[in-house]
């Protein structure tokens, strides 16, 4: 099994707090950086081996210059039981499904927005999509360790199962006539967005209870998937917040 690296201050700190780190390296040039003292404290508290090496040595290990002076080797990930998790979801759960997002920066930004919007879980396909890589973790600024992520074999079947649990499924499609701001996004909901180039696959679209669009002005025809994700999720959060006032 290939080693999984985690780098960047926020990503490593979150991974340490989540118990995902096996070993840790700090760049010699930043070993006394005040910002990294919290990292050293967490590593010591958890009994994790910490080594000091030149920054270039860290870059060679993870094949990236973007490590910010801190690098961790992840523990082997334990498989998550989606069915058991789904059975414990609250009545008004908000889920995000990404059907084939392949760019790690986009996926990381989506995870960051998902955590900030209070999403209960993010659902991804096992195949033909980006995995949780070091780049994803860094772009997510720690959210990859804090929001539950599940890789599912069959997204369509998972949507059908969720619909049986009284979830509504809302897909984002630019050609839809219904605005995201006119839709009721409260209650148990799965928000579905497709890949950067092709959008949702036909079968996934067929499982959507309704399709929504983000109203736009100007000549831009579409938004980056991570931007669209943030807009829809925070509209759902706004509606839920207003309901409890």
Coordinates of C-alpha atoms in Angstrom, one line a residue:
X1 CA 0.0 0.0 0.0
X2 CA 1.4 3.4 -1.0
X3 CA 2.2 5.9 1.8
X4 CA -0.4 8.6 2.3
X5 CA 1.1 12.0 3.1
X6 CA -0.6 15.0 4.8
X7 CA 1.0 18.4 4.6
X8 CA 0.2 22.0 5.4
X9 CA -0.4 23.4 8.8
X10 CA -4.2 23.2 9.0
X11 CA -4.4 19.8 7.4
X12 CA -1.8 18.2 9.7
X13 CA -3.3 19.8 12.8
X14 CA -6.7 18.5 12.0
X15 CA -5.3 15.0 11.2
X16 CA -3.5 15.0 14.5
X17 CA -6.7 15.9 16.4
X18 CA -8.6 13.2 14.5
X19 CA -6.0 10.5 15.3
X20 CA -5.0 10.0 11.7
X21 CA -1.2 10.5 12.0
X22 CA 1.4 7.8 12.3
X23 CA 4.6 9.9 12.0
X24 CA 5.5 13.6 11.8
X25 CA 8.3 15.7 10.3
X26 CA 9.0 19.4 10.8
X27 CA 11.3 21.5 8.6
X28 CA 14.5 22.4 10.4
X29 CA 14.1 26.0 9.1
X30 CA 10.8 26.3 10.9
X31 CA 11.4 24.1 13.9
X32 CA 11.1 27.0 16.4
X33 CA 8.2 28.7 14.6
X34 CA 5.6 29.8 17.1
X35 CA 2.9 28.7 14.8
X36 CA 4.1 25.1 14.8
X37 CA 4.4 24.8 18.6
X38 CA 0.8 23.6 18.7
X39 CA 1.7 20.8 16.3
X40 CA 4.7 19.7 18.4
X41 CA 2.4 19.7 21.5
X42 CA -0.2 17.6 19.8
X43 CA 2.4 15.1 18.6
X44 CA 4.0 14.8 22.1
X45 CA 0.5 14.4 23.6
X46 CA -0.3 11.5 21.3
X47 CA 3.1 9.9 21.5
X48 CA 3.8 10.4 17.8
X49 CA 7.4 10.2 16.6
X50 CA 8.6 13.7 15.4
X51 CA 11.7 14.3 13.3
X52 CA 13.4 17.5 12.3
X53 CA 14.8 17.6 8.7
X54 CA 15.7 20.2 6.1
X55 CA 12.7 21.5 4.2
X56 CA 14.0 20.0 1.0
X57 CA 14.0 16.6 2.7
X58 CA 10.3 17.0 3.4
X59 CA 9.7 18.0 -0.1
X60 CA 11.4 14.9 -1.4
X61 CA 9.3 12.7 0.8
X62 CA 6.0 14.1 -0.3
X63 CA 7.1 15.3 -3.7
X64 CA 5.7 18.8 -3.1
X65 CA 7.1 22.1 -2.1
X66 CA 3.8 23.1 -0.6
X67 CA 4.3 21.4 2.8
X68 CA 4.6 24.7 4.8
X69 CA 7.3 23.1 7.0
X70 CA 5.1 20.3 8.4
X71 CA 4.6 16.8 7.0
X72 CA 2.7 13.8 8.4
X73 CA 2.4 10.2 7.3
X74 CA -1.1 9.0 7.7
X75 CA -2.2 5.9 9.5
X76 CA -4.0 3.3 7.2
X77 CA -7.6 4.5 7.0
X78 CA -10.2 2.3 8.6
X79 CA -13.2 1.5 6.4
X80 CA -16.3 3.5 7.3
X81 CA -19.7 1.8 7.4
X82 CA -22.0 4.0 5.4
X83 CA -25.2 2.0 6.2
X84 CA -24.5 2.2 10.0
X85 CA -23.8 5.9 9.7
X86 CA -26.9 6.6 7.6
X87 CA -29.1 4.8 10.1
X88 CA -28.0 7.4 12.8
X89 CA -28.5 10.5 10.8
X90 CA -30.7 13.2 12.3
X91 CA -34.1 13.9 10.9
X92 CA -33.0 17.1 9.2
X93 CA -29.6 15.9 7.9
X94 CA -27.9 17.7 5.1
X95 CA -25.7 15.6 2.8
X96 CA -23.5 16.5 -0.2
X97 CA -23.0 14.1 -3.1
X98 CA -20.3 14.9 -5.7
X99 CA -20.7 12.8 -8.8
X100 CA -17.3 12.6 -10.4
X101 CA -15.3 15.6 -9.2
X102 CA -11.7 15.0 -10.4
X103 CA -9.7 18.1 -9.5
X104 CA -8.2 17.8 -6.0
X105 CA -8.4 21.6 -5.4
X106 CA -12.1 21.6 -6.3
X107 CA -12.7 18.6 -4.0
X108 CA -10.8 20.2 -1.1
X109 CA -12.7 23.4 -1.5
X110 CA -16.0 21.5 -1.6
X111 CA -15.1 19.7 1.7
X112 CA -14.1 23.0 3.3
X113 CA -17.5 24.5 2.3
X114 CA -19.3 21.3 3.4
X115 CA -17.9 21.5 6.9
X116 CA -18.5 25.2 7.2
X117 CA -22.2 24.7 6.2
X118 CA -22.7 21.9 8.7
X119 CA -23.0 19.1 6.2
X120 CA -23.4 15.7 8.0
X121 CA -21.5 13.7 5.4
X122 CA -20.0 14.0 1.9
X123 CA -20.7 11.1 -0.5
X124 CA -18.3 10.3 -3.4
X125 CA -18.0 7.5 -6.0
X126 CA -15.3 4.9 -5.5
X127 CA -14.3 5.1 -9.2
X128 CA -13.7 7.9 -11.7
X129 CA -13.4 10.6 -9.0
X130 CA -10.6 12.2 -7.0
X131 CA -9.5 10.5 -3.8
X132 CA -8.6 12.2 -0.6
X133 CA -5.0 13.1 -1.4
X134 CA -2.5 15.4 0.3
X135 CA -3.5 18.2 -2.1
X136 CA -7.2 17.7 -1.3
X137 CA -6.4 17.8 2.4
X138 CA -4.4 21.0 2.1
X139 CA -7.1 22.7 0.0
X140 CA -9.7 21.6 2.5
X141 CA -7.7 23.3 5.4
X142 CA -8.5 20.5 7.8
X143 CA -12.1 19.8 6.8
X144 CA -11.1 16.5 5.2
X145 CA -10.4 15.2 8.7
X146 CA -13.5 16.7 10.3
X147 CA -16.4 16.1 7.9
X148 CA -17.3 12.4 7.3
X149 CA -16.5 11.3 3.8
X150 CA -17.8 8.0 2.3
X151 CA -16.8 6.4 -1.0
X152 CA -19.7 4.5 -2.4
X153 CA -19.8 1.8 -5.0
X154 CA -23.2 2.8 -6.4
X155 CA -24.4 6.4 -6.0
X156 CA -27.7 5.8 -7.7
X157 CA -28.6 2.9 -5.3
X158 CA -27.5 5.0 -2.4
X159 CA -29.8 7.8 -3.4
X160 CA -32.7 5.3 -3.7
X161 CA -31.9 4.1 -0.2
X162 CA -31.9 7.7 1.1
X163 CA -35.2 8.4 -0.5
X164 CA -36.7 5.5 1.3
X165 CA -35.4 7.2 4.5
X166 CA -37.5 10.3 3.5
X167 CA -34.6 12.3 2.0
X168 CA -35.2 14.7 -0.9
X169 CA -32.6 14.8 -3.6
X170 CA -31.8 18.1 -5.2
X171 CA -29.5 18.2 -8.2
X172 CA -27.8 21.3 -9.6
X173 CA -28.3 21.8 -13.4
X174 CA -27.8 25.0 -15.2
X175 CA -30.7 24.4 -17.6
X176 CA -33.3 24.0 -14.8
X177 CA -36.0 26.6 -14.5
X178 CA -36.2 26.5 -10.7
X179 CA -33.9 28.8 -8.8
X180 CA -32.1 27.5 -5.8
X181 CA -33.4 30.5 -3.9
X182 CA -37.0 29.5 -4.6
X183 CA -36.7 25.9 -3.5
X184 CA -37.4 24.6 0.0
X185 CA -34.0 23.2 1.2
X186 CA -35.1 22.4 4.7
X187 CA -35.6 18.9 6.1
X188 CA -33.6 15.8 5.1
X189 CA -31.8 16.7 1.9
X190 CA -29.1 15.4 -0.4
X191 CA -27.5 18.1 -2.6
X192 CA -26.0 16.6 -5.8
X193 CA -23.4 18.2 -8.1
X194 CA -21.7 16.7 -11.0
X195 CA -18.2 16.7 -12.5
X196 CA -16.4 19.7 -13.7
X197 CA -16.8 19.0 -17.4
X198 CA -19.9 16.9 -17.8
X199 CA -22.1 17.6 -14.8
X200 CA -24.3 14.9 -13.3
X201 CA -24.5 11.5 -15.1
X202 CA -27.9 10.7 -16.6
X203 CA -28.7 8.0 -14.1
X204 CA -27.9 10.2 -11.1
X205 CA -30.0 13.0 -12.6
X206 CA -33.0 10.6 -12.9
X207 CA -32.8 10.0 -9.1
X208 CA -33.1 13.7 -8.3
X209 CA -36.5 14.8 -7.0
X210 CA -35.9 18.2 -8.6
X211 CA -33.2 20.1 -10.4
X212 CA -32.1 23.6 -9.4
X213 CA -30.1 26.4 -11.0
X214 CA -28.1 29.3 -9.6
X215 CA -29.4 32.5 -11.2
X216 CA -26.5 34.5 -12.8
X217 CA -26.0 37.7 -14.6
X218 CA -23.3 38.6 -17.1
X219 CA -22.0 36.3 -19.8
X220 CA -20.6 33.5 -17.6
X221 CA -22.5 30.3 -18.3
X222 CA -21.4 28.3 -15.3
X223 CA -19.6 28.4 -12.0
X224 CA -16.7 26.4 -10.7
X225 CA -18.1 23.3 -9.0
X226 CA -16.7 24.3 -5.6
X227 CA -18.2 27.8 -5.8
X228 CA -21.6 26.3 -6.8
X229 CA -21.4 23.9 -4.0
X230 CA -20.8 26.7 -1.5
X231 CA -23.7 28.7 -2.8
X232 CA -26.2 25.9 -2.6
X233 CA -25.1 24.6 0.8
X234 CA -25.1 28.0 2.4
X235 CA -28.6 28.7 1.0
X236 CA -29.7 25.4 2.6
X237 CA -28.0 26.5 5.9
X238 CA -29.6 29.9 5.7
X239 CA -33.1 28.4 5.4
X240 CA -32.5 26.0 8.3
X241 CA -31.1 28.8 10.4
X242 CA -34.1 31.0 9.7
X243 CA -36.5 28.2 10.6
X244 CA -35.3 28.0 14.2
X245 CA -35.4 31.7 14.9

